[in-house]
Short mmCIF file of C-alpha atoms in Angstrom, two decimals:
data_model
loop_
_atom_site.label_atom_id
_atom_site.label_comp_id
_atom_site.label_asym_id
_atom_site.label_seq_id
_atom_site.Cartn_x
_atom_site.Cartn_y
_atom_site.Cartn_z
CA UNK A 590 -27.10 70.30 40.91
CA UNK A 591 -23.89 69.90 43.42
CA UNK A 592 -24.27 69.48 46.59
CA UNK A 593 -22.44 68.88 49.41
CA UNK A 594 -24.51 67.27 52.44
CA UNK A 595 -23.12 66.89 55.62
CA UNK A 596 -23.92 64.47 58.59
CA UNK A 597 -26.17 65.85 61.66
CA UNK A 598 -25.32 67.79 64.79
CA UNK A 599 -23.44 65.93 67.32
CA UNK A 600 -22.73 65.86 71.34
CA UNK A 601 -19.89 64.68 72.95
CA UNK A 602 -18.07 64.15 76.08
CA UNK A 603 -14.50 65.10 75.90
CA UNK A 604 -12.57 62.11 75.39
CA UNK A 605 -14.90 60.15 73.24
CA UNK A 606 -14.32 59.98 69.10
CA UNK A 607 -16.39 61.27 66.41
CA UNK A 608 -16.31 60.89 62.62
CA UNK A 609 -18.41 63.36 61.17
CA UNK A 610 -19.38 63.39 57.09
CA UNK A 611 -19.81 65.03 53.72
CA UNK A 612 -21.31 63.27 50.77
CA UNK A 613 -21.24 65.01 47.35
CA UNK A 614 -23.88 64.56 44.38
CA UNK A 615 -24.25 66.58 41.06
CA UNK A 616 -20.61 65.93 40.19
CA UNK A 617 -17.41 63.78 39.57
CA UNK A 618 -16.52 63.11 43.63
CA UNK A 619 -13.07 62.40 42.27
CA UNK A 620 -12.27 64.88 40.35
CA UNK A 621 -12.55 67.75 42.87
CA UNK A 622 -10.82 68.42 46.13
CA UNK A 623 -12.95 68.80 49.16
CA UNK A 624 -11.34 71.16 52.20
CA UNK A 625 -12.64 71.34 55.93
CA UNK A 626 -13.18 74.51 57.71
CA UNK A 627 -13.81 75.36 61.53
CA UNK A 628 -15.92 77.83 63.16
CA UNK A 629 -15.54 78.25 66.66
CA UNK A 630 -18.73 79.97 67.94
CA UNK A 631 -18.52 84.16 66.98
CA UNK A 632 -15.99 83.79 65.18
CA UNK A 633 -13.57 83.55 62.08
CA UNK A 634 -13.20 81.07 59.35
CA UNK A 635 -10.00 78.53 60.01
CA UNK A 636 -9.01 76.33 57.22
CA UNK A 637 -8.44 72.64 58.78
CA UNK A 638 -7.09 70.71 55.47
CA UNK A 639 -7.87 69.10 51.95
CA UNK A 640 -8.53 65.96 50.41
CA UNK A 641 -8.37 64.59 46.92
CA UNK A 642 -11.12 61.88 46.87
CA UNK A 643 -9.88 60.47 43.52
CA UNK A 644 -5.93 59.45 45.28
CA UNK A 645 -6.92 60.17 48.77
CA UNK A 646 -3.87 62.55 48.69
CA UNK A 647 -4.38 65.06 52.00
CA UNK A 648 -3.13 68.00 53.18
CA UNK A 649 -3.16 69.16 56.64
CA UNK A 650 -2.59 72.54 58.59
CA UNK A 651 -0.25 72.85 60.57
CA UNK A 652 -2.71 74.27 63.19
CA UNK A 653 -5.14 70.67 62.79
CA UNK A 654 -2.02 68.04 62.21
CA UNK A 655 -1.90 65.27 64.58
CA UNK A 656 -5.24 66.57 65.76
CA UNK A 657 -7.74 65.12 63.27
CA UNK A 658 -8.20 63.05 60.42
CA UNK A 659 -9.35 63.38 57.14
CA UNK A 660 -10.15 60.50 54.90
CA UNK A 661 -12.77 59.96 51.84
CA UNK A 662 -14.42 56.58 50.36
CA UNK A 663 -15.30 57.67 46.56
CA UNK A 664 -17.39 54.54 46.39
CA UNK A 665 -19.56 56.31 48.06
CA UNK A 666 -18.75 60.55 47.24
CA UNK A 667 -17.74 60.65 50.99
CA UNK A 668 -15.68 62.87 52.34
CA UNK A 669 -14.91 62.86 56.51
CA UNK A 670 -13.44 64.19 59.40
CA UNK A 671 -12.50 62.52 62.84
CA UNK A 672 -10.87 63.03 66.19
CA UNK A 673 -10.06 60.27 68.28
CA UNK A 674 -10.47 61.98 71.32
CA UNK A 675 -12.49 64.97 71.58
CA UNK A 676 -11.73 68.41 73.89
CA UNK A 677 -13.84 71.15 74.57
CA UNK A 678 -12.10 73.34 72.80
CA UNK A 679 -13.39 71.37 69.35
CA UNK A 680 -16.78 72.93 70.05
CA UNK A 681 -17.72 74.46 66.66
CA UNK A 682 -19.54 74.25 63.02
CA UNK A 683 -17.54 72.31 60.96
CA UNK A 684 -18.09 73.20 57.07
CA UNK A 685 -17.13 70.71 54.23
CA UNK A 686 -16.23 72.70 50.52
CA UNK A 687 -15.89 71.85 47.09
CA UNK A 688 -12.45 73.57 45.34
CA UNK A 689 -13.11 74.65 41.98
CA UNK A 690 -9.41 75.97 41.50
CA UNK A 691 -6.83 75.58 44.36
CA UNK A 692 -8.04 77.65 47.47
CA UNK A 693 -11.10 78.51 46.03
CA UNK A 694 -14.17 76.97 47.27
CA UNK A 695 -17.76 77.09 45.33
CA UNK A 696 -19.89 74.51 46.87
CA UNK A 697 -20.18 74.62 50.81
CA UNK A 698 -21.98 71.93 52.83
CA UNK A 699 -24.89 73.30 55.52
CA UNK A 700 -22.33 72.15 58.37
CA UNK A 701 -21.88 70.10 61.05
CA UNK A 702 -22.03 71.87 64.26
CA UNK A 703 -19.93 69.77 67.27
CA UNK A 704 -20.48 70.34 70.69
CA UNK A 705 -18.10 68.60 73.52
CA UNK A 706 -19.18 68.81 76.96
CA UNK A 707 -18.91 67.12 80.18
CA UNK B 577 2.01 82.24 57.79
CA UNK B 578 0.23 84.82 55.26
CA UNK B 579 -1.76 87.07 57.95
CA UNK B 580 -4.66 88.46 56.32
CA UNK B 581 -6.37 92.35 58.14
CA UNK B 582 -9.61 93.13 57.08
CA UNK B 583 -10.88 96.75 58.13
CA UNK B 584 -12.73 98.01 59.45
CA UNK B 585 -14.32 95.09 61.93
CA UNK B 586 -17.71 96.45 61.48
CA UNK B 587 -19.12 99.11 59.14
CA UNK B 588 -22.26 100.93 59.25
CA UNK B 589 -23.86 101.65 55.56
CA UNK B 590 -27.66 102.75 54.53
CA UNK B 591 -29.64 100.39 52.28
CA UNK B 592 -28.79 102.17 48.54
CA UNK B 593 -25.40 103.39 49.25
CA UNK B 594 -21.76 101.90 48.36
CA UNK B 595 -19.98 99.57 51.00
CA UNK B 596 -16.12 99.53 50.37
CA UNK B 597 -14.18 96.91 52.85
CA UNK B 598 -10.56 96.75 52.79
CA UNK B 599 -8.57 93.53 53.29
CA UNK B 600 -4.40 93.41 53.36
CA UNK B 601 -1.54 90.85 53.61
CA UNK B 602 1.29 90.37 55.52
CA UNK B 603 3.13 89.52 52.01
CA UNK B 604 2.33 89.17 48.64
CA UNK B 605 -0.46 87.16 47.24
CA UNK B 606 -0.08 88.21 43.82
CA UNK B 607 -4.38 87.94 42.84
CA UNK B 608 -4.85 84.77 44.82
CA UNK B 609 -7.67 86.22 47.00
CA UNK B 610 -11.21 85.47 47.18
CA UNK B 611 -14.26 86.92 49.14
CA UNK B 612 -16.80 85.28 51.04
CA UNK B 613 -20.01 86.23 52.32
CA UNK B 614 -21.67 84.64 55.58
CA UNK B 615 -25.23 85.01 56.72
CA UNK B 616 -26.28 83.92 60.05
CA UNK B 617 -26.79 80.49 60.39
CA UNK B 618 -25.76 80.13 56.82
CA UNK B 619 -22.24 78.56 54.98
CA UNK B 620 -20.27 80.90 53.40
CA UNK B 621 -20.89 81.93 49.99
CA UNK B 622 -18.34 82.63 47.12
CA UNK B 623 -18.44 85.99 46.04
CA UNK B 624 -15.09 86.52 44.16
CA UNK B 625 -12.24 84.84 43.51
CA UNK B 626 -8.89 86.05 41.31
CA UNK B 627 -9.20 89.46 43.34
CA UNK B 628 -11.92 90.42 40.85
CA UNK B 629 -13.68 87.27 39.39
CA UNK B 630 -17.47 87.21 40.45
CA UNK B 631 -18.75 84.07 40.86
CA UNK B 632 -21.11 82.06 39.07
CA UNK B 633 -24.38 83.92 40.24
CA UNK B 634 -23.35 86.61 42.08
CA UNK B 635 -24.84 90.26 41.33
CA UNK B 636 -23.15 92.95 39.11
CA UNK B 637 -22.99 95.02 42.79
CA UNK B 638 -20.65 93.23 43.86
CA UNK B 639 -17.13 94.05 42.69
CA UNK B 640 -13.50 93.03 43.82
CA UNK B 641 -10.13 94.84 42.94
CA UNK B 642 -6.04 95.05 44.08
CA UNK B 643 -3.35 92.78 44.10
CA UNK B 644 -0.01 91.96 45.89
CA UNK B 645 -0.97 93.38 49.52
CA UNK B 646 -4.13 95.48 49.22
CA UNK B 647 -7.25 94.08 48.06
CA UNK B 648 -11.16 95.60 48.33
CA UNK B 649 -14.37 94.54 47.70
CA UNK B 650 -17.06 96.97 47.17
CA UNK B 651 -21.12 96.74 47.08
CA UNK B 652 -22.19 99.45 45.16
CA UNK B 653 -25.67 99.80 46.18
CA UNK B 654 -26.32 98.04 48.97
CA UNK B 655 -29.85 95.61 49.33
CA UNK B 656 -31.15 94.33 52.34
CA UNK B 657 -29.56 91.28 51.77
CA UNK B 658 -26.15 92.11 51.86
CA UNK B 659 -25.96 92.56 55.33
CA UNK B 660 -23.76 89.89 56.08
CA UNK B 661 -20.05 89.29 57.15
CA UNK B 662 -17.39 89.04 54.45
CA UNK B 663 -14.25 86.96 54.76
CA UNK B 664 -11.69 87.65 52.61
CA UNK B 665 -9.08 84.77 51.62
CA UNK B 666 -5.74 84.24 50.18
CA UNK B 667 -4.89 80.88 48.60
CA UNK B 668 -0.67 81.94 46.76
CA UNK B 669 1.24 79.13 47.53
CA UNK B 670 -1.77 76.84 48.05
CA UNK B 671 -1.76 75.18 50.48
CA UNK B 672 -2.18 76.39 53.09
CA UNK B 673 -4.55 79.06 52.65
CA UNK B 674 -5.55 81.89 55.08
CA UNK B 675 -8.81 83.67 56.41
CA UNK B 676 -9.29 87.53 57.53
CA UNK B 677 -11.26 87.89 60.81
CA UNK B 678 -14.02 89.24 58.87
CA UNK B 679 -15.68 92.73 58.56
CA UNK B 680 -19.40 92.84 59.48
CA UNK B 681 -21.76 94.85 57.54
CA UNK B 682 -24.34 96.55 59.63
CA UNK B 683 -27.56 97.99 58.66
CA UNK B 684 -26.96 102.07 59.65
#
């Protein structure tokens, strides 16, 4: 079964880093890319960026470049996402994804939810 | 940027009727769009992908259609859990790839 299992809810003070996770199971880590998504509370959907676990090659939007990270360790079916130093304005549910074809995504983690506060 | 619209923002449909919700692009996607469904408190959900590929798993009810600018997904008898808000998404030219704002569908 594939499943994509992200790391727990986090607080933060603005400033501070955070690395947040997604570990795949069921299927070949390396053979699939794995996208991050944002959702700010109420509302939309906003794609963040892609990585391809097997070559680590990564993709960024425009919107998220500069602003976070995203890395994977396939010795271990990880995928993650980082700031170095948070803002308010992060404050959302962060969802890992598997792609099944390019822009499609099948398998979605439970989330991460982030909240940055003084 | 590929803007994606999807209308109406909310519609209002009785359990057992058909749901139709429009989504359209600022340009051409050719059939590289795919719908999503979100619960509350829930990841999204894959509904259909190629404009009109359902998913592994999801119900006959569920069908997309369209291509280039104007796509739709329609519910054609609508169950109790299919309230929900769908995203739609285009993915030509990958990446990036863009969401709509959603449309919620609300028990009437």
């Amino acid at each position: 079964e594939v499943q994509l299992v992200q790391s727990g809810a986090e607080v933060k003070k603005p400033g501070e880093s955070l690395k947040i996770s997604c570990k795949g199971s069921g299927y070949s880590f390396t053979s699939y890319w794995i996208g991050w998504v944002r959702q700010m509370p109420g509302k939309g959907l906003e794609w963040m960026g892609i990585i391809y676990p097997g070559d680590s090659d990564t993709r960024y939007s425009p919107s998220f470049q500069g602003q976070v990270t995203i890395s994977a360790d396939k010795s271990i079916s990880t995928a993650y996402l980082q700031w170095s130093s948070l803002k308010a304005s992060d404050t959302a549910m962060y969802y890992c994804a598997r792609l099944i074809t390019p822009g499609v995504y099948d398998y979605w983690g439970q989330g991460t939810l982030v909240t940055v506060s003084s | 940027e590929i803007v994606m619209t999807q209308s109406p923002a909310t519609l209002s449909v009785s359990p057992g009727e058909r749901a139709t919700l429009s989504c359209r692009a600022s340009q051409s996607v050719s059939s590289n769009l795919a719908w999503y469904q979100q619960k509350p408190g829930q990841a999204p959900r894959l509904l259909i992908y190629g404009a009109s590929t359902r998913a592994t798993g999801i119900p006959a009810r569920f069908s997309g259609s369209g291509s280039g600018t104007e796509f739709t997904l329609t519910i054609s008898s609508l169950q109790s859990e299919d309230f929900a808000v769908y995203y739609c998404q285009q993915y030509n030219n990958w990446p990036p790839e863009t969401f709509g704002q959603g449309t919620k569908l609300e028990i009437k």
